[in-house]
Coordinates of C-alpha atoms in Angstrom, one line a residue:
X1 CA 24.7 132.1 65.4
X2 CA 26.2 131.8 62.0
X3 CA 28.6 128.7 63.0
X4 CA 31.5 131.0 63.8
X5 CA 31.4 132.7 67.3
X6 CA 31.0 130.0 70.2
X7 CA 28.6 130.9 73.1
X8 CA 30.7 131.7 75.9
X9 CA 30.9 129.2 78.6
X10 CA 31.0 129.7 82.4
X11 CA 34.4 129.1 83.7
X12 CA 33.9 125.4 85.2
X13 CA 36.5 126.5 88.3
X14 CA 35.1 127.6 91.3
X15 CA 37.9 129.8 93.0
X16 CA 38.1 131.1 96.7
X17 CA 39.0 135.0 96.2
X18 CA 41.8 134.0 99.1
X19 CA 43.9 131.8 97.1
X20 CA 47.3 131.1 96.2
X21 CA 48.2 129.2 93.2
X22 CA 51.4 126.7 94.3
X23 CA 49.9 126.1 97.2
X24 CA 46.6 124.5 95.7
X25 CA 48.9 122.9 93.3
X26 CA 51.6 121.5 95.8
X27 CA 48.8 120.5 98.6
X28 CA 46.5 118.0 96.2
X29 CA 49.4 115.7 96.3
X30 CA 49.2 114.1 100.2
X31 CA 48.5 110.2 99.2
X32 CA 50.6 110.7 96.6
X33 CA 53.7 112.1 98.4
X34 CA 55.8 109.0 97.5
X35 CA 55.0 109.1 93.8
X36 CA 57.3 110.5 91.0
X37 CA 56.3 114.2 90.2
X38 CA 59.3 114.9 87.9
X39 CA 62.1 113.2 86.0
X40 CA 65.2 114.9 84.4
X41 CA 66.0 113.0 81.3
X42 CA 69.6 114.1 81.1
X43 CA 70.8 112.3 85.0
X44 CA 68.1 110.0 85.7
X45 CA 67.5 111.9 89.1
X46 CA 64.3 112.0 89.8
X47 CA 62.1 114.4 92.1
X48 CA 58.4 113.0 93.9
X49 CA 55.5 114.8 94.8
X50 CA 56.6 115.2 98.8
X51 CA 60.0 116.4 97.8
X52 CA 58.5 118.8 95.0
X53 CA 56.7 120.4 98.1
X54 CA 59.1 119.9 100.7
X55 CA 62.0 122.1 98.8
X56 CA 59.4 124.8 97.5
X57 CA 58.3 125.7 100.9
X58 CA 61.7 126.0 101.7
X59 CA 62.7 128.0 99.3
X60 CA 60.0 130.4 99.8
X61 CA 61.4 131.0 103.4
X62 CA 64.8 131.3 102.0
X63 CA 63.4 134.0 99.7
X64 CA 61.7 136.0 103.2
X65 CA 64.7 135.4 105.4
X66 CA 66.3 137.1 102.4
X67 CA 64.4 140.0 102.8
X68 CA 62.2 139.3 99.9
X69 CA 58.9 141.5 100.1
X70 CA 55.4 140.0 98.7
X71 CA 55.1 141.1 94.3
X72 CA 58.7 142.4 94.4
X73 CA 59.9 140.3 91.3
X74 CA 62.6 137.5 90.4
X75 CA 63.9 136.7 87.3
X76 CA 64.3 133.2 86.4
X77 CA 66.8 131.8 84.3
X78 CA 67.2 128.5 84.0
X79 CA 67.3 125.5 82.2
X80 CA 64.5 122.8 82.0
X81 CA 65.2 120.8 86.0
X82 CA 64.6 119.6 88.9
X83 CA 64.9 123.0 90.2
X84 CA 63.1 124.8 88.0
X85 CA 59.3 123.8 89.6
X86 CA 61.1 124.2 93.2
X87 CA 62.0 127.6 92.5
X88 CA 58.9 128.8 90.4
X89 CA 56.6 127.7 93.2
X90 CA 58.6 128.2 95.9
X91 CA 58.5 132.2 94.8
X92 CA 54.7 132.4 94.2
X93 CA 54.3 130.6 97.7
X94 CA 56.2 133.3 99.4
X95 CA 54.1 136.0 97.1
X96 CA 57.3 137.0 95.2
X97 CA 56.6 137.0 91.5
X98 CA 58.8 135.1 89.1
X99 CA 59.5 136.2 85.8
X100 CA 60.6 133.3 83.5
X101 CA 62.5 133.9 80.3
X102 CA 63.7 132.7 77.6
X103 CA 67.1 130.6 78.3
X104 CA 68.5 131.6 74.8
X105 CA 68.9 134.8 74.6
X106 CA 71.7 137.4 74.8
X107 CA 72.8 139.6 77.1
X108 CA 71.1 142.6 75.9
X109 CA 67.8 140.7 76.2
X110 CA 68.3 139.8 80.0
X111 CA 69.9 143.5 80.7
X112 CA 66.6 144.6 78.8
X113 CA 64.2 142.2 80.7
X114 CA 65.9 143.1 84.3
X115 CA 65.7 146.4 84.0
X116 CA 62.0 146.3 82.6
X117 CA 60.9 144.6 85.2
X118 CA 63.0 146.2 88.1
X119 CA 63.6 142.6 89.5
X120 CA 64.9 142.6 93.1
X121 CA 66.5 138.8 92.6
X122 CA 67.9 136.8 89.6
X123 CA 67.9 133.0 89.5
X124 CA 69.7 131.6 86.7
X125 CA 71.3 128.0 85.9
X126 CA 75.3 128.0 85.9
X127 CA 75.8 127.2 82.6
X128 CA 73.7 130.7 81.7
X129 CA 75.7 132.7 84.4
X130 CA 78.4 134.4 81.7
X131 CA 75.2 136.0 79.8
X132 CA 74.6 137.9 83.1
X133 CA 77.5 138.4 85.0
X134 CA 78.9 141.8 83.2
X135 CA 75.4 143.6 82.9
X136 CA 74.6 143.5 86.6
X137 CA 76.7 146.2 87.8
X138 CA 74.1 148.6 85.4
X139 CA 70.8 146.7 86.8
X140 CA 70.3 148.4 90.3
X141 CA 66.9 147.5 91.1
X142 CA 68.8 143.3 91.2
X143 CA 70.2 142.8 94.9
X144 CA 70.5 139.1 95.0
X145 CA 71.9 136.9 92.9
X146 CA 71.1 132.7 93.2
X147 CA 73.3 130.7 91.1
X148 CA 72.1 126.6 90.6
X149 CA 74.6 125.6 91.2
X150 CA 78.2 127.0 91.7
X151 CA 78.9 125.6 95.4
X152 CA 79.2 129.1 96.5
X153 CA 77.5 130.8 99.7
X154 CA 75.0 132.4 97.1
X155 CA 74.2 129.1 95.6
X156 CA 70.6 128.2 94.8
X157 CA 71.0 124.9 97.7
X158 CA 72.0 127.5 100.5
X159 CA 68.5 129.2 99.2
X160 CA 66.7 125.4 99.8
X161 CA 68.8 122.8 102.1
X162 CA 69.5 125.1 104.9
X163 CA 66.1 126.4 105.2
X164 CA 62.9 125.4 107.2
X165 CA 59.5 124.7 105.0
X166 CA 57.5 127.4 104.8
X167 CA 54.6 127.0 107.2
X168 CA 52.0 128.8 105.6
X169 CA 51.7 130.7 102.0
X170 CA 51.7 134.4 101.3
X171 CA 48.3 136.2 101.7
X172 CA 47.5 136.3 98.2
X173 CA 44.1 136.6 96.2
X174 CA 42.8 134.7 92.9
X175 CA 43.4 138.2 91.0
X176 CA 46.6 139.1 92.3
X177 CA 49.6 139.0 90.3
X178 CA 50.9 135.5 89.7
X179 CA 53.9 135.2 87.4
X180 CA 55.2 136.7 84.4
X181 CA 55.9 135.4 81.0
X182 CA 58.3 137.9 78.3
X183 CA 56.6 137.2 74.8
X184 CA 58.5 135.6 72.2
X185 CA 59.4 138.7 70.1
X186 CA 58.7 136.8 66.9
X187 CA 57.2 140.2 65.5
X188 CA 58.9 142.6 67.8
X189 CA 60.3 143.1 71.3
X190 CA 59.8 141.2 74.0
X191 CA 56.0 142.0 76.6
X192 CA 55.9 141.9 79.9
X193 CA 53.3 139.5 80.4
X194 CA 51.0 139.7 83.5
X195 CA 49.1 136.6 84.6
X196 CA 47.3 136.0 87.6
X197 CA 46.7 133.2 90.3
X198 CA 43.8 132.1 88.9
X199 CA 45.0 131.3 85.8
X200 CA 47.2 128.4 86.2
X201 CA 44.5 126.0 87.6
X202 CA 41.9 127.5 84.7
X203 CA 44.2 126.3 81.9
X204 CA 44.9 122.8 83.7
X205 CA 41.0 122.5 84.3
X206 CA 39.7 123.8 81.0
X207 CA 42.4 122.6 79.1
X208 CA 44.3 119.6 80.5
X209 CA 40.8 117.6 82.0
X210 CA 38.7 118.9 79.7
X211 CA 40.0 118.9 76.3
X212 CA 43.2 116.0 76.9
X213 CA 41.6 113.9 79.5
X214 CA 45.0 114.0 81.1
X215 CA 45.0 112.1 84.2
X216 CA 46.8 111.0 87.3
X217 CA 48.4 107.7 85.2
X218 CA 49.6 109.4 82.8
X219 CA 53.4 110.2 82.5
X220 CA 54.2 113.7 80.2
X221 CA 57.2 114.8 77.7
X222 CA 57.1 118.7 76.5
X223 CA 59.3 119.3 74.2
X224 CA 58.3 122.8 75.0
X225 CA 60.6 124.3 77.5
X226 CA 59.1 125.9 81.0
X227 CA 59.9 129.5 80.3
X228 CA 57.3 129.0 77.4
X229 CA 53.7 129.7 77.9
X230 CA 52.8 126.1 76.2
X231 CA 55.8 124.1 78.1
X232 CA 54.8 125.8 81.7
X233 CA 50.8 124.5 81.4
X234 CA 52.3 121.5 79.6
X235 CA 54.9 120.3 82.5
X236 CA 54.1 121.9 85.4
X237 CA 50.3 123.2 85.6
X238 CA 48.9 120.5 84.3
X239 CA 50.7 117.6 85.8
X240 CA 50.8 118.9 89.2
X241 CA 47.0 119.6 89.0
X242 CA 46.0 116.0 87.7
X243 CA 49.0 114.1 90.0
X244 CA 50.7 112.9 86.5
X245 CA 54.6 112.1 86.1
X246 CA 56.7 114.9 83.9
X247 CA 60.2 114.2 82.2
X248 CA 62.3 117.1 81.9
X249 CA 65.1 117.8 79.2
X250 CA 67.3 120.6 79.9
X251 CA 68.5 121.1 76.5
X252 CA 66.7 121.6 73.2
X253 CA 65.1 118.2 71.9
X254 CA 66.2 116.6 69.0
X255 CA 64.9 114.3 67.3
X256 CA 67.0 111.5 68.7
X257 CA 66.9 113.0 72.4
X258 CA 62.5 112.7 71.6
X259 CA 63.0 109.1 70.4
X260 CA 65.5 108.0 73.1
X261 CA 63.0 110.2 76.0
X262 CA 60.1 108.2 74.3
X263 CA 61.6 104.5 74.7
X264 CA 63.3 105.3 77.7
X265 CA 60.4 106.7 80.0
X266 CA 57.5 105.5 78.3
X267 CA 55.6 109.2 77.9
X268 CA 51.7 108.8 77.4
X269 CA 51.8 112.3 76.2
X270 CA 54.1 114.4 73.9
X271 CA 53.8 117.9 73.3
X272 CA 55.2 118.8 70.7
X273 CA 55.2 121.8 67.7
X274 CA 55.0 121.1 64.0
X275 CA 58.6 121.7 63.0
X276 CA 59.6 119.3 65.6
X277 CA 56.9 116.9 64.4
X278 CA 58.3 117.0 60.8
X279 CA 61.7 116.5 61.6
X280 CA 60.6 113.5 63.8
X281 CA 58.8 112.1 61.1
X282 CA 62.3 112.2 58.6
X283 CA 64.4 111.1 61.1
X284 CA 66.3 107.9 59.6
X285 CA 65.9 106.1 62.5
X286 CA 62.3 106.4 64.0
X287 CA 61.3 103.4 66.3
X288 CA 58.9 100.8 66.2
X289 CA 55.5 102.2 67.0
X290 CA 55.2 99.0 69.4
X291 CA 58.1 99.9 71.6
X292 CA 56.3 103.6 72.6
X293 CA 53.6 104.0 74.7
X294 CA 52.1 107.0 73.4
X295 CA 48.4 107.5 73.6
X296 CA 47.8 111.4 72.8
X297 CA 49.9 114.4 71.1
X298 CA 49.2 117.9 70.8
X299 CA 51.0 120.6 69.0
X300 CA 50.8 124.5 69.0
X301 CA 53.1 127.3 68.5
X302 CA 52.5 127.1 64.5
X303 CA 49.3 125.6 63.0
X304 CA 50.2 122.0 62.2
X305 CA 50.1 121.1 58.1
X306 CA 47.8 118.6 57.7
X307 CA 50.2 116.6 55.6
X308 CA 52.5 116.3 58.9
X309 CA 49.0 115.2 61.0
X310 CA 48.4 112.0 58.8
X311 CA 51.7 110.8 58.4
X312 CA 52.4 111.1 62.0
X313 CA 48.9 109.1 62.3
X314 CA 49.8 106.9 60.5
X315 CA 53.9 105.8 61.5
X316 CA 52.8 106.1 65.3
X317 CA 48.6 105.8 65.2
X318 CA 48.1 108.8 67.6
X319 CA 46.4 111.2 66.9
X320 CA 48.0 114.7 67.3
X321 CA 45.9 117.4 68.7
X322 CA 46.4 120.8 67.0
X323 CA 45.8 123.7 68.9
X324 CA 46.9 127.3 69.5
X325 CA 46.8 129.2 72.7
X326 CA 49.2 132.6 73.1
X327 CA 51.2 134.1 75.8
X328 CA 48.7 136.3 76.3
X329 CA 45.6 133.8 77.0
X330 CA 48.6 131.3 79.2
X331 CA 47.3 127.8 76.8
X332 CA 45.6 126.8 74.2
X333 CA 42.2 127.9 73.5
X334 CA 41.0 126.1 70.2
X335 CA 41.9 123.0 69.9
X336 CA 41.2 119.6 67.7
X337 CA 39.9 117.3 70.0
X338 CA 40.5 113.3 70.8
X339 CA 38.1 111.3 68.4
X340 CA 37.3 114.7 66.4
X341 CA 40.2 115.6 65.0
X342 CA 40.0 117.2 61.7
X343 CA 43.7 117.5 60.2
X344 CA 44.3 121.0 58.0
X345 CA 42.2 122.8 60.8
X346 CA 42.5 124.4 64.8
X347 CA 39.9 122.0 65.9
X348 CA 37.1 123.7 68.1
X349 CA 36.8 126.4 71.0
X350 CA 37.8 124.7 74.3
X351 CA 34.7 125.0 76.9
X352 CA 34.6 128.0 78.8
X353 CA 36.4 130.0 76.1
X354 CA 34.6 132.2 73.4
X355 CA 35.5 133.4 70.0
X356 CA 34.5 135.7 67.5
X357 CA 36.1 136.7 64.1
X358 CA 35.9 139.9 62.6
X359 CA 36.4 141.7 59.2
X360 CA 38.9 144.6 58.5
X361 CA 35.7 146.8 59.6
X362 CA 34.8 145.2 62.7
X363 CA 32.0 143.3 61.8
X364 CA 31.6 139.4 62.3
X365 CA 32.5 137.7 59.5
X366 CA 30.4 135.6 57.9
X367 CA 30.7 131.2 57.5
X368 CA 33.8 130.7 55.9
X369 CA 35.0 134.0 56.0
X370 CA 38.9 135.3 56.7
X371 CA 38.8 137.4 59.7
X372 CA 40.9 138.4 62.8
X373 CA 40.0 135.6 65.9
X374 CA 39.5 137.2 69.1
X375 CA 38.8 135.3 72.6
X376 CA 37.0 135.9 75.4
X377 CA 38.2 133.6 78.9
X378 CA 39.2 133.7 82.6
X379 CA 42.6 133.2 81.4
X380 CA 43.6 136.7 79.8
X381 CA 46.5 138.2 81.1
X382 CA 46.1 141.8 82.6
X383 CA 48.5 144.0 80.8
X384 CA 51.7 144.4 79.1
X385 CA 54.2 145.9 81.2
X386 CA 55.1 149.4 80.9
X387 CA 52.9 149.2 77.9
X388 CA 50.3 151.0 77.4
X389 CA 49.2 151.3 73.9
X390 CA 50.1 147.5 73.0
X391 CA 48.1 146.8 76.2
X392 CA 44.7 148.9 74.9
X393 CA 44.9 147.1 71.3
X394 CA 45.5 143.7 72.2
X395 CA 43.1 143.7 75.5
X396 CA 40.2 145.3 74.1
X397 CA 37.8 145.3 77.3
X398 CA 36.6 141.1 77.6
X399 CA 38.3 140.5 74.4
X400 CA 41.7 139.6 73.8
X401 CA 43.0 140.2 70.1
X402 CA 44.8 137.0 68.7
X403 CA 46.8 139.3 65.6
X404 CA 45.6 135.5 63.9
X405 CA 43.8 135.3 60.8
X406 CA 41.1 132.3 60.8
X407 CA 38.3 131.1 59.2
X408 CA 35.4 129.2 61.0
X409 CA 33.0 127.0 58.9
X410 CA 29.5 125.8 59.8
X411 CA 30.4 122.9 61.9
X412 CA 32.5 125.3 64.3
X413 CA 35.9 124.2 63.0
X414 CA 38.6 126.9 63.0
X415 CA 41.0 127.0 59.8
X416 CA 44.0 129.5 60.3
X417 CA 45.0 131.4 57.7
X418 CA 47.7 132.9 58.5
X419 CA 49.4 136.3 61.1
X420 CA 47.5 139.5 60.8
X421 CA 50.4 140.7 59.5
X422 CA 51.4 138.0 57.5
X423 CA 48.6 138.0 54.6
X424 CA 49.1 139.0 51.4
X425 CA 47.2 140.3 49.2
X426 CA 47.5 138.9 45.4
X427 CA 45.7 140.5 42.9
X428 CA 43.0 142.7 45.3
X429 CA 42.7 138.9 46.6
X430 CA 43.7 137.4 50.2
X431 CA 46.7 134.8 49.8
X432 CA 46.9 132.9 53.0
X433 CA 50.7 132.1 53.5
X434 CA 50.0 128.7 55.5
X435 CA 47.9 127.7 53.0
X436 CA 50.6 127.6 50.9
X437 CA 52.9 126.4 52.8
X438 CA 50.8 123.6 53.7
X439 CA 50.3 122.5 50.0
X440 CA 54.4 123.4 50.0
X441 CA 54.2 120.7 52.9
X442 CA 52.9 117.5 50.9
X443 CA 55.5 117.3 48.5
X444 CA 57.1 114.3 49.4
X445 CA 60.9 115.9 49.2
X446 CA 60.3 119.2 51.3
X447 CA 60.6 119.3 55.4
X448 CA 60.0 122.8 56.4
X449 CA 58.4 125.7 54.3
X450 CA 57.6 129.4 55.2
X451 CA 56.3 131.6 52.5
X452 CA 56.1 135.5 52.7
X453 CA 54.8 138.5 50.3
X454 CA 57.8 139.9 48.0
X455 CA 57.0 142.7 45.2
X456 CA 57.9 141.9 41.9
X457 CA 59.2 144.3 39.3
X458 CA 55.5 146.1 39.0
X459 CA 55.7 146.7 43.1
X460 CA 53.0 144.0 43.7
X461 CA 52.8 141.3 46.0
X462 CA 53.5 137.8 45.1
X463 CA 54.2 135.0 47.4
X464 CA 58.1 133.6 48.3
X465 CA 58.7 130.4 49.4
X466 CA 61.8 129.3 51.9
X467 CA 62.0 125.9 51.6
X468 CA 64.1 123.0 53.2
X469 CA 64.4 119.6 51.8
X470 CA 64.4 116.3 53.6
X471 CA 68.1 115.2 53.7
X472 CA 68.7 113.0 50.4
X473 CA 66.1 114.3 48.5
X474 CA 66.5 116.7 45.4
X475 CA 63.9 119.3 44.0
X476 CA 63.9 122.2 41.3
X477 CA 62.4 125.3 42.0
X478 CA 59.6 124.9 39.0
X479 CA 59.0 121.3 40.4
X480 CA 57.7 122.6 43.1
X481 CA 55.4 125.6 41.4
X482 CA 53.5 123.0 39.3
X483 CA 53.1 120.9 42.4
X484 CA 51.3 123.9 44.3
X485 CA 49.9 124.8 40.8
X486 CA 48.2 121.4 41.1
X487 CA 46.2 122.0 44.2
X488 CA 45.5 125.6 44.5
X489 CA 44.2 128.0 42.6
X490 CA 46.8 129.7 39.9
X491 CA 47.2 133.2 41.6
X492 CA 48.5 130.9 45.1
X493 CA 51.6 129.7 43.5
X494 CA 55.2 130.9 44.8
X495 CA 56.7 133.1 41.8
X496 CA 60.1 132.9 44.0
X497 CA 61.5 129.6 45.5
X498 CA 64.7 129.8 47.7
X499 CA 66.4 126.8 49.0
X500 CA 67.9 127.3 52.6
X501 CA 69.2 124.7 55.0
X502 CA 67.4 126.1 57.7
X503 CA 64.7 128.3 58.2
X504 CA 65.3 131.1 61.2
X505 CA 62.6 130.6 64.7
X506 CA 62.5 131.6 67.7
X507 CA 63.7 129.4 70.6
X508 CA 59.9 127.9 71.1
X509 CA 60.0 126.7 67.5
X510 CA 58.2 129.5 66.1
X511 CA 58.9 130.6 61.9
X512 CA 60.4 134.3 62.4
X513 CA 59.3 135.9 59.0
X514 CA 59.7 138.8 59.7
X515 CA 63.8 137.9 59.6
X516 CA 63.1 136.3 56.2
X517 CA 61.6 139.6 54.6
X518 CA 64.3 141.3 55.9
X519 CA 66.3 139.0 53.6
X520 CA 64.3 139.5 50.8
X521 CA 64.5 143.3 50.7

């Protein structure tokens, strides 16, 4: 061992080879039928355990009185609900396979994702209706068309309320074909994502139990929506599989909707990503500590700046729980852990994951050393739709490639260091952009940086830093430069600094860089 490569860990989940994922999630739930499985912050209606099961049974027999056939595919569309667990279980009880997207994106996307995915159905909130309604007459592989909820015959209620439950769940197996997730596209078009049965309740186990401690008392906030690989384990696998209460937003959280969600309904939990954090943390009119309940917070999507850890320590005193996890490995995979967290890094390899780092060459990198994190886990997802070569470089046999550039020191903590794709090299040397960013990050009148490679008038790479202020707060370009001068080493600094009132992501929160280089060319 040379402290960076975990052994790998037996999955802890024993799993029937006959086995069908909502169903094991829905049935745990019988002395609990009266308790509250979901909440939607935005009506105050609220959704228990014995209803949750009730209208997904249904709905899977509205889906085969429809005609629907076991792994044709749905596309689901719709904003964070009460619906939105119905109708995702409700099609992976009847076999069909949902494919949840992204609920902000345009047109083209959808006509891009239907068509990629030949769905036979599309499910999609009313309010998202106008982004489909003039590309279906080109999608011929869509026959049926659910709309929550328009009061018409094709209504998503005629799908549920005039239905019997379901009496028994499609004959599916622990490696069949669960769901789909469409990647972000932060560094190019959208993948197919294919997950399997089996996953759901590995993440839950591995993750949720293992690494959180979640349990049934608890009562959840993501600010993560469904359609997101973090949001989906976050309110619906996990809570279901531990019999917790989950709160559901259907719009994007603010700062003051997080505050108001966090008084209102007493969350133990908050999940959370680091831009959010920040902008939490600046808000002018955070709450009393004593008036929350919070007793845990994670945070993936972006590696968290320490800076952003400590302060959120210490205006709340909870810990928050970095980790990242990937659309292709379903959650989080390395992870800081309660009592052992260790701001400015991952944290550890979550039990019954492994990883290893390797060198431009392909050899394991040394303590210490910069290299590309792989993982090995009985959550990888099978393939990349109609994708072959993306599928044989990021799947490479047990090993899934992260495109993440970490570093792993003796004690088996995991520093990131920035996208594959995203380091620069300075002087024959490796710059890390987060490290920048992160020393960007502690000066006290910045909110959000992002820092990418830009040539200079010799054609070599120097780092460019995007910055946004906190509101109020003034700061000159060289200010800055001898602040990072001050912590890192010379060669680190930002030779550019470009002050924007916003810095472009992706709807899960993500930095798009790639959209910021663009600007700088």
């Amino acid at each position: 061992m040379n402290g960076q490569q975990a052994p790998h860990t037996p999955p802890t989940v024993a799993i029937p080879r006959v086995y069908n994922a909502a169903w094991d999630l829905l049935q745990r739930h019988s002395h609990r039928e009266n308790k509250i499985a979901y909440i939607d912050a935005s009506t105050g209606e609220q959704l228990s355990f014995g209803q949750l099961k009730h209208q997904a049974h249904c709905f899977a027999q509205g889906l085969k009185k429809a005609g629907f056939q076991q792994e044709q595919r749905v596309l689901l569309c719709m904003h964070d609900g009460l619906r939105w667990p119905v109708v995702f279980l409700g099609c992976i009880l009847a076999g069909v396979v949902p494919v949840a997207v992204n609920t902000l994106l345009t047109a083209k996307d959808y006509a891009f994702m239907l068509q990629d995915s030949r769905a036979k159905g599309l499910i999609v909130s009313s309010a998202l209706w106008p982004q489909f309604e003039n590309i279906l007459p080109s999608v011929a592989t869509c026959e049926h068309v659910y709309i929550d909820d328009d009061g018409s015959a094709q209504s998503l209620s005629s799908l549920i309320e005039d239905m019997q439950p379901l009496s028994e769940p499609a004959h599916t197996l622990a490696d069949d074909v669960c769901f789909w997730l469409y990647s972000s596209g932060s560094t190019g078009s959208p993948k197919g994502t294919l997950h399997l049965h089996s996953h759901i309740i590995q993440t839950a186990e591995l993750y949720a139990r293992g690494v959180m401690g979640l349990q049934e008392s608890d009562v959840v906030f993501s600010a993560a929506k469904l359609f997101f690989a973090y949001g989906l384990g976050n309110a619906l696998s996990f809570p279901l599989a531990l019999g917790a209460t989950t709160v559901l937003l259907d719009k994007r959280a603010t700062p003051a909707d997080v505050f108001h969600i966090l008084e209102t309904y007493q969350p133990t939990v908050f999940y959370g990503v680091p831009t959010l954090f920040a902008s939490l943390l600046a808000h002018p009119s955070r709450p009393d500590p004593q008036k929350l309940n919070l007793r845990l917070c994670t945070s993936a999507g972006e590696a968290l700046p320490a800076d952003i850890g400590k302060r959120w320590k210490d205006a709340f005193g909870t810990d928050i729980l970095d980790g990242i996890g990937s659309t292709e490995m379903l959650h989080i995979f390395l992870s800081n852990r309660p009592g052992r967290v260790r701001y400015g890094t991952t944290g550890e390899v979550v039990p019954g994951y492994a990883l290893r780092l390797v060198n431009d060459e392909g050899n394991p990198c040394a303590v210490d050393e910069l290299g590309e994190l792989q993982i090995q886990g009985p959550t990888s997802a099978i393939m990349y739709w109609n994708n072959r070569e993306k599928t044989k470089h990021t799947f490479a046999g047990e090993w899934t490639r992260s495109g993440d550039k970490y570093s792993c020191d003796a004690e088996g903590y995991y520093t990131y260091g920035g996208r594959s794709d995203d380091m620069l090299k300075v002087g024959g040397i490796y710059v890390s952009p987060f490290e920048v960013e992160a020393s960007i990050m502690t000066h006290p009148a910045v909110l959000e940086a992002a820092v990418i490679g830009m040539d200079d008038e010799q054609g070599l790479t120097k780092p460019k830093a995007f910055v946004v202020t906190q509101p109020g707060k003034s700061l000159t370009a060289e200010d800055l430069k001898q602040h990072v001068k001050s912590q890192l080493a010379p060669y680190k600094y930002p030779r550019w600094v470009e002050f924007v009132n916003e810095l472009p992501k992706t709807a899960t929160g993500k930095i798009q860089r790639f959209k910021l280089r663009a600007l700088s060319t």
